[in-house]
Amino acid sequence: MAELQKMGPSEALVETLAAQGVTHVFGIVGSAFMDALDIFPAAGIRFVPVAHEQGAIHMADGYARASGRHGVCIAQNGPGVTNFVTGVAAAYWAHSPVVFITPETGSMTMGLGGFQETEQLPIFSKITKYQGHVNNPKRMAEIAARCFDRAMLERGPAQLNIPRDFFYGEIEATITEPLRIGQGAGDEAALDAAATLLAGARFPVILAGGGVIAAGATAEAVALADLLGAAVCNSYLHNDSFPASHALAAGPLGYQGSKAAMKLIAQADVVLALGTRLGPFGTLPQHGLDYWPRQAKIIQIDSDPRVLGLVKPISVGIQADARAAAAALLERLKGRTLAGAASRAERLARIASEKGAWEAELSAWTQERDPYSLEVAAGSKYMHPREMLRALEQAMPEGAMVSTDIGNICSVANSYLRFEKPRSMFAAMSFGNCGYAFPVICGAKVASPGRPAFAYVGDGAWGISFNELLTCARERIGVTVVVFNNSQWGAEKKNHVDFYSRRYQGVNLENPSWAAVARAFGCEGVTVERTADIAAALRDAARAQSDGKTTVLEMMVTQELGDPFRRDALSKPVRYLAKYRQYS
Ligand SMILES: Cc1ncc(C[n+]2csc(CCOP(=O)(O)OP(=O)(O)O)c2C)c(N)n1
Ligand SMILES: [Mg+2]
């Protein structure tokens, strides 16, 4: 342990950041933390100034998801900090180890209603894994370090709240080493029970979740799948949890996921849910398939014990690191007689045929076929969203990272996003906020500058987030934004079509030329109207990334709309008052 040293609290904070391996902090400059900011460069920390604090927290999230290290951001007390709220909630549900530093109003005036004052802990209390409040400047290093340790331990945002006057003074502090607590493989008896279930399975299926990515368990998941001859589904929006080219990879479950994955898991007698909380939205019926195998034995492994058995009934729950647990199961299964061995060839054939059928269906499914979509596409010179998504998929360079926003086309993209390695897909997860994808891919690119980086964003969500083009131009962050211009908040319009007799309100968009806007911001902007032009446009944009140049590819698409998001939560309106009767 390092020794006690005299230093200022700002030095204690910055030394702690350095000790935790922090090299980038996203934020907008503010007087509240200027004393610490001043010495960032000497500690090897690059401050990445952004356009909006929501961008900073999303970038920290993307940085964490791409690197597996902490993402860090900071903001001015009061309004700068409240601008973090949506991004913190998003990072919470993306299980991202971000530390957001929130200087607050001075301790001597707190409660008097001074400038930029608000209580900053209650606002974040339900969307953080840990909240550290520096209640005395002498505790700066201790509490800062705990935020970093807890963010990693509990896989989620930690808040470091610091009264702004506590940056100043003279203290004695010790800078401690990061405290990383291993989760291990989990309870021995539960692992034995899980191995027995898997050994007895006739149609085992693995459901690989975000925990596989976080724990670096891909190799173990592949080995388990190979040993068992088990199909592997990705949990919703974790298409990078298992290599897509593997013969046993079945694709993602959930909204706009793979029919092959759904049909295969429906046949399972044992499911190994590895590193997944089995979130309720991610296993809803899709494509008319109610696929969750209620009769199957479910083994659920997750690092968070609170999610075990929470959403789905399970037979065995194991609190563990996904990698260690998968390795422990492999050990137990090696050399054991597997009930599924006899039907292995038959199973592999079934997997191949379901995948082949889904691929063929996707290839033929170039446009939506519901009456609304047929109507709006007729006579349009623009691209069908599905054929565009297929062309993007085919043009995607190797090793690409892709973030996706919340919207109809982004959701349909789920069927067309395949990855070979983890830390490649950064979808807006369960919090589901429009405006997520672009800043997140910027953060991912800062973390992994050598990898090609793409954001898929609908034109409505783009309106929320395009301000960070300023950051890309100023900081020379080179990413490619694929903006789907269908002149509508499509995902919501779909509900108007399906449930509200096309009574449109606030769903039609009048856009400027998004390509021209990008150029005005100092980025590249290209309008793409034909599928045949997609590959070249994507290639050029990817190439420009290595010069630190961001490109907006404005894809002109028809107004067709795929299946709705919330079929589960909407119903036809019923009105009782005469005044509203026609609204039904
Ligand atoms: C911050 C936020 N506001 C509103 C919503 C509700 N919402 C969900 S999808 C959607 C429409 C997205 O439109 P667009 O980005 O243009 O994509 P499209 O559906 O047209 O493909 C909206 C408004 C949301 N998810 N997040
Ligand atoms: Mg749109």
Coordinates of C-alpha atoms and ligand atoms in Angstrom, one line a residue:
M1 CA 0.0 0.0 0.0
A2 CA 1.2 3.5 -0.9
E3 CA 2.1 5.8 2.0
L4 CA 0.3 8.7 3.4
Q5 CA 1.3 11.9 1.6
K6 CA 0.5 15.6 1.8
M7 CA -1.5 16.8 -1.2
G8 CA -4.6 18.8 -2.2
P9 CA -8.0 17.1 -2.6
S10 CA -7.9 17.8 -6.3
E11 CA -4.5 16.0 -6.4
A12 CA -6.0 13.1 -4.4
L13 CA -8.9 12.9 -6.9
V14 CA -6.7 13.0 -10.0
E15 CA -4.1 10.6 -8.5
T16 CA -7.0 8.2 -7.8
L17 CA -8.2 8.5 -11.4
A18 CA -4.7 7.7 -12.6
A19 CA -4.4 4.8 -10.2
Q20 CA -7.6 3.4 -11.6
G21 CA -6.2 3.5 -15.1
V22 CA -8.3 6.4 -16.3
T23 CA -7.0 8.0 -19.5
H24 CA -10.1 9.8 -20.7
V25 CA -12.8 11.9 -19.0
F26 CA -15.7 13.2 -21.0
G27 CA -17.5 16.4 -20.0
I28 CA -18.2 20.1 -20.3
V29 CA -15.9 22.5 -18.5
G30 CA -17.1 24.1 -15.3
S31 CA -15.7 26.2 -12.6
A32 CA -16.8 23.6 -10.0
F33 CA -14.0 21.2 -10.9
M34 CA -11.5 23.4 -12.6
D35 CA -9.0 22.9 -9.9
A36 CA -8.8 19.2 -10.6
L37 CA -9.2 19.6 -14.4
D38 CA -6.1 21.8 -14.4
I39 CA -3.8 18.9 -13.6
F40 CA -5.5 16.2 -15.8
P41 CA -2.7 16.6 -18.5
A42 CA 0.1 16.0 -15.9
A43 CA -1.7 12.8 -14.9
G44 CA -2.0 11.5 -18.4
I45 CA -5.7 12.2 -18.6
R46 CA -7.3 13.6 -21.8
F47 CA -10.3 15.7 -21.1
V48 CA -12.8 15.2 -24.0
P49 CA -15.0 18.2 -24.2
V50 CA -18.5 17.5 -25.6
A51 CA -21.5 19.4 -26.8
H52 CA -24.0 18.3 -24.1
E53 CA -23.5 16.4 -20.8
Q54 CA -25.9 13.7 -22.0
G55 CA -23.3 13.1 -24.7
A56 CA -20.6 12.8 -22.1
I57 CA -22.3 10.2 -20.1
H58 CA -23.2 8.2 -23.2
M59 CA -19.6 8.4 -24.4
A60 CA -18.4 7.2 -21.0
D61 CA -20.9 4.3 -21.4
G62 CA -19.7 3.5 -24.9
Y63 CA -16.1 3.7 -23.8
A64 CA -16.8 1.3 -21.0
R65 CA -18.6 -1.1 -23.2
A66 CA -15.9 -1.1 -25.9
S67 CA -13.0 -1.4 -23.5
G68 CA -14.2 -3.2 -20.4
R69 CA -12.6 -0.4 -18.4
H70 CA -14.3 2.4 -16.6
G71 CA -15.9 5.2 -18.5
V72 CA -15.7 8.5 -16.7
C73 CA -17.4 11.8 -17.1
I74 CA -17.7 15.0 -15.2
A75 CA -20.0 18.1 -15.2
Q76 CA -20.8 21.4 -13.6
N77 CA -22.9 21.3 -10.4
G78 CA -26.6 21.7 -10.9
P79 CA -27.6 21.9 -14.6
G80 CA -24.5 20.1 -15.9
V81 CA -25.2 17.3 -13.5
T82 CA -28.9 17.0 -14.2
N83 CA -28.1 16.7 -17.9
F84 CA -26.5 13.4 -17.0
V85 CA -29.8 11.8 -15.8
T86 CA -30.9 10.0 -19.0
G87 CA -27.4 8.7 -19.8
V88 CA -27.0 7.4 -16.3
A89 CA -30.2 5.5 -16.5
A90 CA -29.2 4.1 -19.9
A91 CA -25.8 3.0 -18.5
Y92 CA -27.5 1.4 -15.6
W93 CA -29.5 -0.9 -17.9
A94 CA -26.5 -1.5 -20.1
H95 CA -24.6 -2.7 -17.0
S96 CA -21.7 -0.3 -17.8
P97 CA -19.1 0.5 -15.2
V98 CA -19.2 4.3 -15.5
V99 CA -18.1 6.7 -12.8
F100 CA -19.8 10.0 -13.2
I101 CA -18.3 12.8 -11.1
T102 CA -20.8 15.4 -9.8
P103 CA -19.3 18.4 -8.1
E104 CA -22.2 20.0 -6.1
T105 CA -22.8 23.4 -4.6
G106 CA -20.4 24.4 -1.8
S107 CA -20.9 22.8 1.6
M108 CA -21.2 26.2 3.3
T109 CA -24.1 27.3 1.2
M110 CA -26.0 24.0 0.6
G111 CA -29.6 24.5 1.4
L112 CA -29.7 28.3 0.9
G113 CA -30.9 28.1 -2.7
G114 CA -27.7 29.6 -4.2
F115 CA -26.5 29.4 -7.8
Q116 CA -26.7 26.0 -9.5
E117 CA -27.9 24.2 -6.4
T118 CA -29.9 21.0 -6.3
E119 CA -29.6 17.9 -4.2
Q120 CA -27.7 15.7 -6.5
L121 CA -27.9 12.3 -4.7
P122 CA -31.7 11.7 -4.6
I123 CA -31.9 12.3 -8.4
F124 CA -29.6 9.4 -9.1
S125 CA -30.5 7.1 -6.3
K126 CA -32.5 4.6 -8.3
I127 CA -30.1 4.5 -11.3
T128 CA -26.8 3.9 -9.7
K129 CA -25.1 0.9 -8.1
Y130 CA -23.3 3.1 -5.7
Q131 CA -23.3 6.7 -4.6
G132 CA -20.2 8.1 -3.0
H133 CA -20.5 11.5 -1.3
V134 CA -17.3 13.2 -0.2
N135 CA -18.4 14.5 3.2
N136 CA -14.9 15.7 4.1
P137 CA -12.1 16.6 1.8
K138 CA -9.8 14.3 3.7
R139 CA -11.8 11.4 2.3
M140 CA -11.5 12.4 -1.4
A141 CA -9.2 9.5 -2.4
E142 CA -10.9 6.9 -0.3
I143 CA -14.4 7.7 -1.6
A144 CA -13.3 8.2 -5.2
A145 CA -11.6 4.9 -5.2
R146 CA -14.7 3.2 -3.8
C147 CA -16.8 4.5 -6.7
F148 CA -14.4 2.9 -9.1
D149 CA -14.3 -0.3 -7.2
R150 CA -18.1 -0.6 -6.9
A151 CA -18.8 0.3 -10.5
M152 CA -16.7 -2.6 -11.5
L153 CA -17.9 -5.0 -8.8
E154 CA -21.6 -4.3 -9.4
R155 CA -21.3 -3.5 -13.1
G156 CA -23.1 -0.2 -13.3
P157 CA -22.8 3.5 -12.7
A158 CA -21.3 4.9 -9.6
Q159 CA -21.7 8.6 -8.7
L160 CA -18.9 10.5 -7.0
N161 CA -20.5 13.6 -5.5
I162 CA -18.2 16.3 -4.3
P163 CA -19.1 19.7 -2.7
R164 CA -17.2 22.1 -4.8
D165 CA -15.3 23.7 -1.9
F166 CA -13.8 20.3 -1.0
F167 CA -11.5 20.4 -4.1
Y168 CA -9.4 22.9 -2.2
G169 CA -7.1 22.6 0.9
E170 CA -4.4 20.5 2.3
I171 CA -4.9 16.9 3.2
E172 CA -3.0 13.7 3.9
A173 CA -4.1 10.9 1.6
T174 CA -3.1 7.4 0.5
I175 CA -3.8 6.4 -3.0
T176 CA -4.8 2.8 -3.0
E177 CA -4.6 0.2 -5.6
P178 CA -7.9 -0.8 -7.4
L179 CA -9.8 -3.4 -5.5
R180 CA -11.1 -6.0 -7.9
I181 CA -13.1 -8.8 -6.4
G182 CA -13.4 -11.9 -8.4
Q183 CA -16.8 -13.6 -8.5
G184 CA -15.6 -17.1 -9.1
A185 CA -17.4 -20.1 -10.6
G186 CA -20.2 -20.1 -8.1
D187 CA -21.7 -22.6 -5.7
E188 CA -20.3 -26.1 -6.1
A189 CA -23.6 -28.0 -5.5
A190 CA -25.4 -25.7 -8.0
L191 CA -22.7 -26.3 -10.6
D192 CA -23.0 -30.1 -10.0
A193 CA -26.8 -29.9 -10.4
A194 CA -26.4 -27.8 -13.6
A195 CA -23.9 -30.3 -15.0
T196 CA -26.3 -33.1 -14.3
L197 CA -29.1 -31.3 -16.1
L198 CA -26.9 -30.5 -19.1
A199 CA -25.6 -34.1 -19.3
G200 CA -29.2 -35.4 -19.2
A201 CA -30.4 -32.9 -21.9
R202 CA -31.7 -34.2 -25.2
F203 CA -32.0 -30.8 -26.8
P204 CA -29.7 -28.4 -24.8
V205 CA -29.7 -24.7 -25.9
I206 CA -27.3 -22.0 -24.6
L207 CA -28.6 -18.5 -24.3
A208 CA -25.5 -16.2 -24.3
G209 CA -26.0 -12.9 -22.6
G210 CA -24.1 -9.7 -21.9
G211 CA -22.3 -11.4 -19.1
V212 CA -20.5 -13.5 -21.6
I213 CA -19.1 -10.3 -23.1
A214 CA -18.4 -8.6 -19.8
A215 CA -16.6 -11.7 -18.4
G216 CA -14.7 -12.5 -21.6
A217 CA -16.3 -15.9 -21.7
T218 CA -16.6 -16.3 -25.5
A219 CA -14.1 -19.2 -25.7
E220 CA -15.7 -21.0 -22.8
A221 CA -19.2 -20.6 -24.4
V222 CA -17.9 -21.9 -27.7
A223 CA -16.3 -24.9 -25.9
L224 CA -19.5 -25.7 -24.0
A225 CA -21.6 -25.4 -27.2
D226 CA -19.2 -27.7 -29.1
L227 CA -19.2 -30.3 -26.3
L228 CA -23.0 -30.3 -25.9
G229 CA -23.8 -29.8 -29.6
A230 CA -26.1 -27.1 -28.4
A231 CA -27.5 -24.2 -30.5
V232 CA -26.5 -20.9 -29.1
C233 CA -28.9 -17.9 -29.1
N234 CA -27.8 -14.4 -28.3
S235 CA -29.9 -12.6 -25.7
Y236 CA -31.7 -9.6 -26.9
L237 CA -29.3 -6.9 -28.4
H238 CA -26.2 -8.9 -27.5
N239 CA -25.6 -10.2 -31.0
D240 CA -21.8 -10.1 -30.1
S241 CA -22.1 -12.6 -27.3
F242 CA -21.2 -15.6 -29.6
P243 CA -19.4 -15.7 -33.0
A244 CA -22.1 -15.4 -35.7
S245 CA -20.2 -17.6 -38.1
H246 CA -20.1 -20.6 -35.8
A247 CA -22.2 -23.5 -37.0
L248 CA -24.1 -23.6 -33.7
A249 CA -24.8 -19.8 -33.6
A250 CA -28.6 -19.4 -34.0
G251 CA -28.9 -15.6 -33.7
P252 CA -30.6 -13.2 -31.4
L253 CA -33.9 -13.7 -29.5
G254 CA -36.3 -10.8 -28.9
Y255 CA -37.7 -8.0 -30.9
Q256 CA -36.8 -8.4 -34.6
G257 CA -34.6 -11.3 -33.7
S258 CA -33.8 -14.6 -35.5
K259 CA -36.7 -17.0 -36.2
A260 CA -34.1 -19.7 -36.2
A261 CA -33.1 -18.9 -32.7
M262 CA -36.7 -18.8 -31.6
K263 CA -37.7 -22.1 -33.2
L264 CA -34.6 -23.8 -31.7
I265 CA -35.0 -22.6 -28.2
A266 CA -38.7 -23.5 -28.3
Q267 CA -37.5 -27.2 -28.6
A268 CA -35.1 -27.1 -25.7
D269 CA -35.5 -29.4 -22.7
V270 CA -32.6 -27.6 -20.9
V271 CA -31.5 -24.0 -21.4
L272 CA -28.2 -22.7 -20.1
A273 CA -28.8 -19.0 -19.7
L274 CA -25.2 -17.8 -19.4
G275 CA -24.6 -14.3 -18.2
T276 CA -28.1 -13.0 -18.7
R277 CA -30.8 -11.5 -16.5
L278 CA -33.5 -12.9 -18.9
G279 CA -34.9 -9.4 -19.1
P280 CA -38.7 -9.4 -19.8
F281 CA -38.7 -7.4 -23.0
G282 CA -36.0 -9.7 -24.5
T283 CA -38.1 -12.8 -24.5
L284 CA -41.5 -11.5 -25.7
P285 CA -43.1 -13.4 -28.5
Q286 CA -42.0 -12.2 -31.9
H287 CA -42.9 -13.1 -35.5
G288 CA -46.0 -14.7 -34.1
L289 CA -43.8 -17.2 -32.2
D290 CA -44.3 -17.6 -28.5
Y291 CA -41.0 -19.4 -28.2
W292 CA -40.0 -19.4 -24.5
P293 CA -39.7 -23.1 -23.5
R294 CA -41.8 -23.1 -20.3
Q295 CA -41.4 -26.8 -20.0
A296 CA -37.6 -26.7 -20.1
K297 CA -35.2 -26.8 -17.1
I298 CA -33.5 -23.4 -17.0
I299 CA -30.0 -23.0 -15.5
Q300 CA -29.4 -19.3 -15.0
I301 CA -25.9 -17.9 -14.3
D302 CA -25.4 -14.2 -13.6
S303 CA -23.0 -12.1 -11.5
D304 CA -25.9 -10.3 -9.9
P305 CA -27.8 -12.7 -7.6
R306 CA -30.8 -10.4 -7.5
V307 CA -31.7 -11.3 -11.1
L308 CA -31.6 -15.1 -10.6
G309 CA -35.1 -16.4 -11.1
L310 CA -36.5 -12.9 -11.1
V311 CA -38.2 -12.9 -14.5
K312 CA -38.4 -16.5 -15.5
P313 CA -38.8 -19.6 -13.2
I314 CA -35.5 -21.4 -13.1
S315 CA -34.3 -24.8 -12.0
V316 CA -30.8 -23.8 -11.0
G317 CA -29.4 -20.3 -10.2
I318 CA -25.7 -19.7 -10.0
Q319 CA -24.2 -16.4 -8.9
A320 CA -20.9 -16.4 -10.7
D321 CA -18.6 -14.9 -13.2
A322 CA -19.8 -16.3 -16.5
R323 CA -16.4 -17.3 -17.6
A324 CA -15.4 -19.1 -14.5
A325 CA -18.8 -20.8 -14.3
A326 CA -18.7 -22.0 -17.9
A327 CA -15.2 -23.3 -17.3
A328 CA -16.4 -25.2 -14.2
L329 CA -19.3 -26.7 -16.1
L330 CA -16.9 -27.8 -18.9
E331 CA -14.7 -29.6 -16.3
R332 CA -17.7 -31.4 -14.9
L333 CA -19.0 -32.4 -18.3
K334 CA -15.8 -33.6 -19.9
G335 CA -15.7 -37.4 -20.2
R336 CA -19.3 -37.6 -19.0
T337 CA -22.0 -39.5 -20.9
L338 CA -24.2 -37.0 -22.6
A339 CA -27.8 -38.0 -23.2
G340 CA -27.9 -35.6 -26.2
A341 CA -24.9 -37.3 -27.9
A342 CA -27.0 -39.9 -29.7
S343 CA -29.1 -37.2 -31.4
R344 CA -26.2 -34.8 -32.0
A345 CA -26.1 -35.2 -35.7
E346 CA -29.9 -34.8 -36.0
R347 CA -29.7 -31.6 -33.8
L348 CA -26.9 -30.1 -35.9
A349 CA -29.0 -30.8 -39.0
R350 CA -32.0 -29.1 -37.4
I351 CA -29.9 -26.1 -36.5
A352 CA -28.5 -25.8 -40.0
S353 CA -31.9 -26.1 -41.6
E354 CA -33.5 -23.5 -39.3
K355 CA -30.7 -21.1 -40.0
G356 CA -30.9 -21.8 -43.7
A357 CA -34.6 -21.2 -43.7
W358 CA -34.3 -17.9 -41.8
E359 CA -31.5 -16.7 -44.1
A360 CA -33.6 -17.5 -47.2
E361 CA -36.6 -15.7 -45.6
L362 CA -34.5 -12.6 -44.8
S363 CA -33.1 -12.5 -48.3
A364 CA -36.5 -12.7 -49.8
W365 CA -37.9 -10.2 -47.3
T366 CA -36.8 -7.1 -49.1
Q367 CA -39.8 -5.0 -48.1
E368 CA -42.6 -4.9 -45.5
R369 CA -45.8 -6.4 -46.7
D370 CA -48.5 -4.9 -44.4
P371 CA -51.1 -2.6 -46.2
Y372 CA -49.6 0.6 -44.8
S373 CA -46.1 -0.2 -45.9
L374 CA -47.2 -1.3 -49.3
E375 CA -49.1 2.0 -49.7
V376 CA -46.2 4.3 -48.7
A377 CA -43.6 2.3 -50.6
A378 CA -45.6 2.4 -53.9
G379 CA -44.2 5.0 -56.1
S380 CA -41.4 6.0 -53.7
K381 CA -38.0 6.3 -55.3
Y382 CA -36.3 5.6 -52.0
M383 CA -34.7 2.4 -50.6
H384 CA -36.7 -0.2 -48.8
P385 CA -35.3 -0.2 -45.2
R386 CA -34.8 -4.0 -45.2
E387 CA -32.8 -4.0 -48.5
M388 CA -30.8 -1.1 -47.2
L389 CA -30.0 -3.0 -43.9
R390 CA -29.0 -6.1 -45.9
A391 CA -26.6 -4.0 -48.0
L392 CA -25.2 -2.4 -44.9
E393 CA -24.6 -5.8 -43.3
Q394 CA -22.8 -7.1 -46.4
A395 CA -20.6 -4.0 -46.6
M396 CA -19.7 -3.9 -42.9
P397 CA -15.9 -4.1 -42.6
E398 CA -14.3 -6.8 -40.4
G399 CA -14.0 -6.0 -36.8
A400 CA -16.7 -3.3 -36.9
M401 CA -18.3 -1.9 -33.9
V402 CA -22.0 -0.9 -34.4
S403 CA -24.2 1.0 -32.0
T404 CA -28.0 1.1 -32.6
D405 CA -30.6 3.6 -31.5
I406 CA -34.2 3.1 -30.6
G407 CA -36.5 3.2 -33.6
N408 CA -38.3 1.0 -36.1
I409 CA -35.5 0.7 -38.6
C410 CA -32.8 0.3 -35.9
S411 CA -34.9 -2.4 -34.4
V412 CA -35.4 -4.2 -37.7
A413 CA -31.6 -4.0 -38.0
N414 CA -31.3 -6.6 -35.2
S415 CA -31.8 -9.2 -37.9
Y416 CA -29.0 -7.9 -39.9
L417 CA -26.3 -7.4 -37.3
R418 CA -23.8 -10.2 -36.9
F419 CA -20.5 -10.1 -35.1
E420 CA -17.5 -12.4 -34.7
K421 CA -16.1 -10.9 -31.5
P422 CA -17.4 -9.4 -28.3
R423 CA -17.6 -5.7 -27.5
S424 CA -18.9 -5.0 -31.0
M425 CA -22.6 -4.2 -30.6
F426 CA -23.7 -1.3 -28.5
A427 CA -27.4 -1.1 -28.7
A428 CA -29.5 1.2 -26.5
M429 CA -30.5 -1.5 -24.0
S430 CA -33.6 -1.7 -21.8
F431 CA -33.8 2.0 -20.9
G432 CA -34.5 2.5 -24.6
N433 CA -33.8 6.2 -25.0
C434 CA -33.7 7.7 -28.5
G435 CA -30.4 9.6 -29.0
Y436 CA -28.2 6.8 -27.5
A437 CA -26.3 5.4 -30.4
F438 CA -24.3 8.3 -31.8
P439 CA -22.6 9.5 -28.6
V440 CA -22.1 5.9 -27.5
I441 CA -20.2 5.0 -30.7
C442 CA -18.0 8.2 -30.2
G443 CA -17.0 6.9 -26.7
A444 CA -16.4 3.4 -28.1
K445 CA -14.2 4.9 -30.8
V446 CA -12.1 6.8 -28.3
A447 CA -11.6 3.5 -26.4
S448 CA -10.9 1.5 -29.5
P449 CA -9.5 3.9 -32.1
G450 CA -8.3 1.1 -34.4
R451 CA -11.7 -0.4 -35.0
P452 CA -14.2 0.8 -37.6
A453 CA -17.1 2.4 -35.8
F454 CA -20.7 2.9 -37.0
A455 CA -23.9 4.2 -35.4
Y456 CA -27.3 3.4 -36.8
V457 CA -29.7 6.2 -36.0
G458 CA -33.3 7.1 -37.1
D459 CA -33.8 10.7 -38.3
G460 CA -36.0 11.5 -35.2
A461 CA -33.3 10.2 -32.8
W462 CA -30.7 12.0 -34.8
G463 CA -32.4 15.3 -34.0
I464 CA -31.8 14.5 -30.3
S465 CA -28.2 13.7 -30.7
F466 CA -26.5 15.3 -33.7
N467 CA -25.0 18.1 -31.6
E468 CA -22.1 15.7 -30.8
L469 CA -20.9 16.2 -34.4
L470 CA -19.3 19.2 -32.9
T471 CA -17.3 17.0 -30.6
C472 CA -16.3 14.7 -33.5
A473 CA -15.0 17.7 -35.5
R474 CA -13.3 19.4 -32.7
E475 CA -11.7 16.3 -31.1
R476 CA -11.1 14.5 -34.4
I477 CA -13.1 11.5 -33.5
G478 CA -13.8 9.6 -36.7
V479 CA -17.0 7.5 -36.8
T480 CA -19.7 6.9 -39.4
V481 CA -23.3 7.7 -38.6
V482 CA -25.9 6.0 -40.8
V483 CA -29.0 8.1 -40.5
F484 CA -32.2 6.5 -41.7
N485 CA -34.2 9.4 -43.1
N486 CA -37.8 8.3 -43.4
S487 CA -39.2 11.7 -42.4
Q488 CA -41.0 10.2 -39.4
W489 CA -40.8 9.1 -35.8
G490 CA -41.5 5.7 -37.4
A491 CA -41.7 3.4 -34.4
E492 CA -44.4 5.6 -32.8
K493 CA -46.1 6.2 -36.1
K494 CA -46.5 2.4 -36.4
N495 CA -48.7 2.5 -33.3
H496 CA -50.8 5.2 -34.9
V497 CA -51.2 2.9 -37.9
D498 CA -52.0 -0.2 -35.9
F499 CA -54.0 1.1 -33.0
Y500 CA -55.2 4.7 -33.7
S501 CA -56.6 4.5 -37.2
R502 CA -53.8 6.6 -38.6
R503 CA -54.6 9.6 -36.6
Y504 CA -51.1 11.0 -36.8
Q505 CA -49.9 13.4 -34.2
G506 CA -46.3 14.6 -33.9
V507 CA -44.9 11.7 -35.9
N508 CA -44.1 13.3 -39.2
L509 CA -40.8 15.0 -39.5
E510 CA -39.6 17.8 -41.8
N511 CA -35.9 17.4 -42.0
P512 CA -33.1 19.6 -43.3
S513 CA -30.6 17.9 -45.5
W514 CA -28.8 15.9 -42.8
A515 CA -25.8 15.6 -45.1
A516 CA -25.6 19.3 -45.4
V517 CA -25.9 19.8 -41.7
A518 CA -23.0 17.4 -41.2
R519 CA -20.9 19.4 -43.6
A520 CA -21.8 22.6 -41.8
F521 CA -20.5 21.0 -38.6
G522 CA -17.1 20.3 -40.2
C523 CA -17.9 16.6 -40.9
E524 CA -18.5 14.8 -44.1
G525 CA -22.1 14.3 -45.3
V526 CA -23.3 12.1 -48.1
T527 CA -26.8 11.4 -49.2
V528 CA -27.5 7.8 -50.4
E529 CA -30.6 7.1 -52.4
R530 CA -29.8 3.8 -54.0
T531 CA -28.9 0.4 -52.5
A532 CA -26.2 0.0 -55.1
D533 CA -24.3 3.0 -53.7
I534 CA -24.2 1.8 -50.1
A535 CA -21.1 -0.4 -50.2
A536 CA -18.9 2.4 -51.7
A537 CA -20.3 5.0 -49.4
L538 CA -19.7 2.9 -46.3
R539 CA -16.2 2.0 -47.5
D540 CA -15.2 5.7 -48.0
A541 CA -16.7 6.7 -44.7
A542 CA -14.8 3.9 -42.9
R543 CA -11.6 5.0 -44.6
A544 CA -12.1 8.6 -43.5
Q545 CA -12.4 7.4 -39.9
S546 CA -8.6 6.8 -39.8
D547 CA -8.1 10.5 -40.5
G548 CA -10.3 11.4 -37.6
K549 CA -13.1 12.4 -39.9
T550 CA -16.8 11.6 -39.1
T551 CA -19.2 11.0 -42.0
V552 CA -23.0 11.1 -41.9
L553 CA -24.5 8.8 -44.5
E554 CA -28.0 10.0 -44.9
M555 CA -30.0 7.1 -46.2
M556 CA -33.1 8.0 -48.0
V557 CA -35.6 5.3 -47.2
T558 CA -39.3 4.7 -47.7
Q559 CA -41.8 5.1 -44.8
E560 CA -42.4 1.4 -44.5
L561 CA -42.5 0.2 -41.0
G562 CA -41.7 -3.2 -39.5
D563 CA -43.5 -4.9 -36.6
P564 CA -44.2 -2.6 -33.6
F565 CA -42.2 -2.4 -30.4
R566 CA -44.9 -2.7 -27.9
R567 CA -47.5 -5.0 -29.2
D568 CA -47.5 -6.3 -25.7
A569 CA -48.5 -3.0 -24.1
L570 CA -50.9 -1.4 -26.5
S571 CA -54.6 -2.0 -27.1
K572 CA -57.3 -0.4 -29.3
P573 CA -58.6 2.8 -27.7
V574 CA -62.0 2.6 -25.9
R575 CA -63.8 6.0 -25.3
Y576 CA -66.8 6.6 -23.1
L577 CA -67.6 10.3 -23.5
A578 CA -69.5 11.4 -26.6
K579 CA -67.0 14.0 -27.3
Y580 CA -64.2 11.4 -27.8
R581 CA -66.3 8.6 -29.3
Q582 CA -64.9 9.1 -32.8
Y583 CA -61.4 8.5 -31.4
S584 CA -61.8 4.8 -31.2
Ligands
LIG1 C1 -35.7 10.0 -25.5 C2 -36.9 9.3 -26.1 N1 -38.0 10.0 -26.5 C3 -39.0 9.3 -27.0 C4 -39.0 8.0 -27.2 C5 -40.2 7.2 -27.8 N2 -39.8 6.7 -29.1 C6 -39.4 5.4 -29.3 S1 -39.0 5.0 -30.8 C7 -39.4 6.6 -31.4 C8 -39.4 6.9 -32.8 C9 -38.0 6.9 -33.4 O1 -38.0 7.5 -34.6 P1 -36.7 7.6 -35.5 O2 -35.5 7.8 -34.7 O3 -36.9 8.5 -36.7 O4 -36.6 6.1 -36.1 P2 -37.6 5.3 -37.0 O5 -38.6 4.7 -36.0 O6 -38.3 6.3 -37.9 O7 -36.8 4.3 -37.7 C10 -39.8 7.4 -30.3 C11 -40.2 8.8 -30.4 C12 -37.9 7.3 -26.7 N3 -37.7 6.0 -26.9 N4 -36.8 8.0 -26.2
MG2 MG -37.5 8.0 -38.6

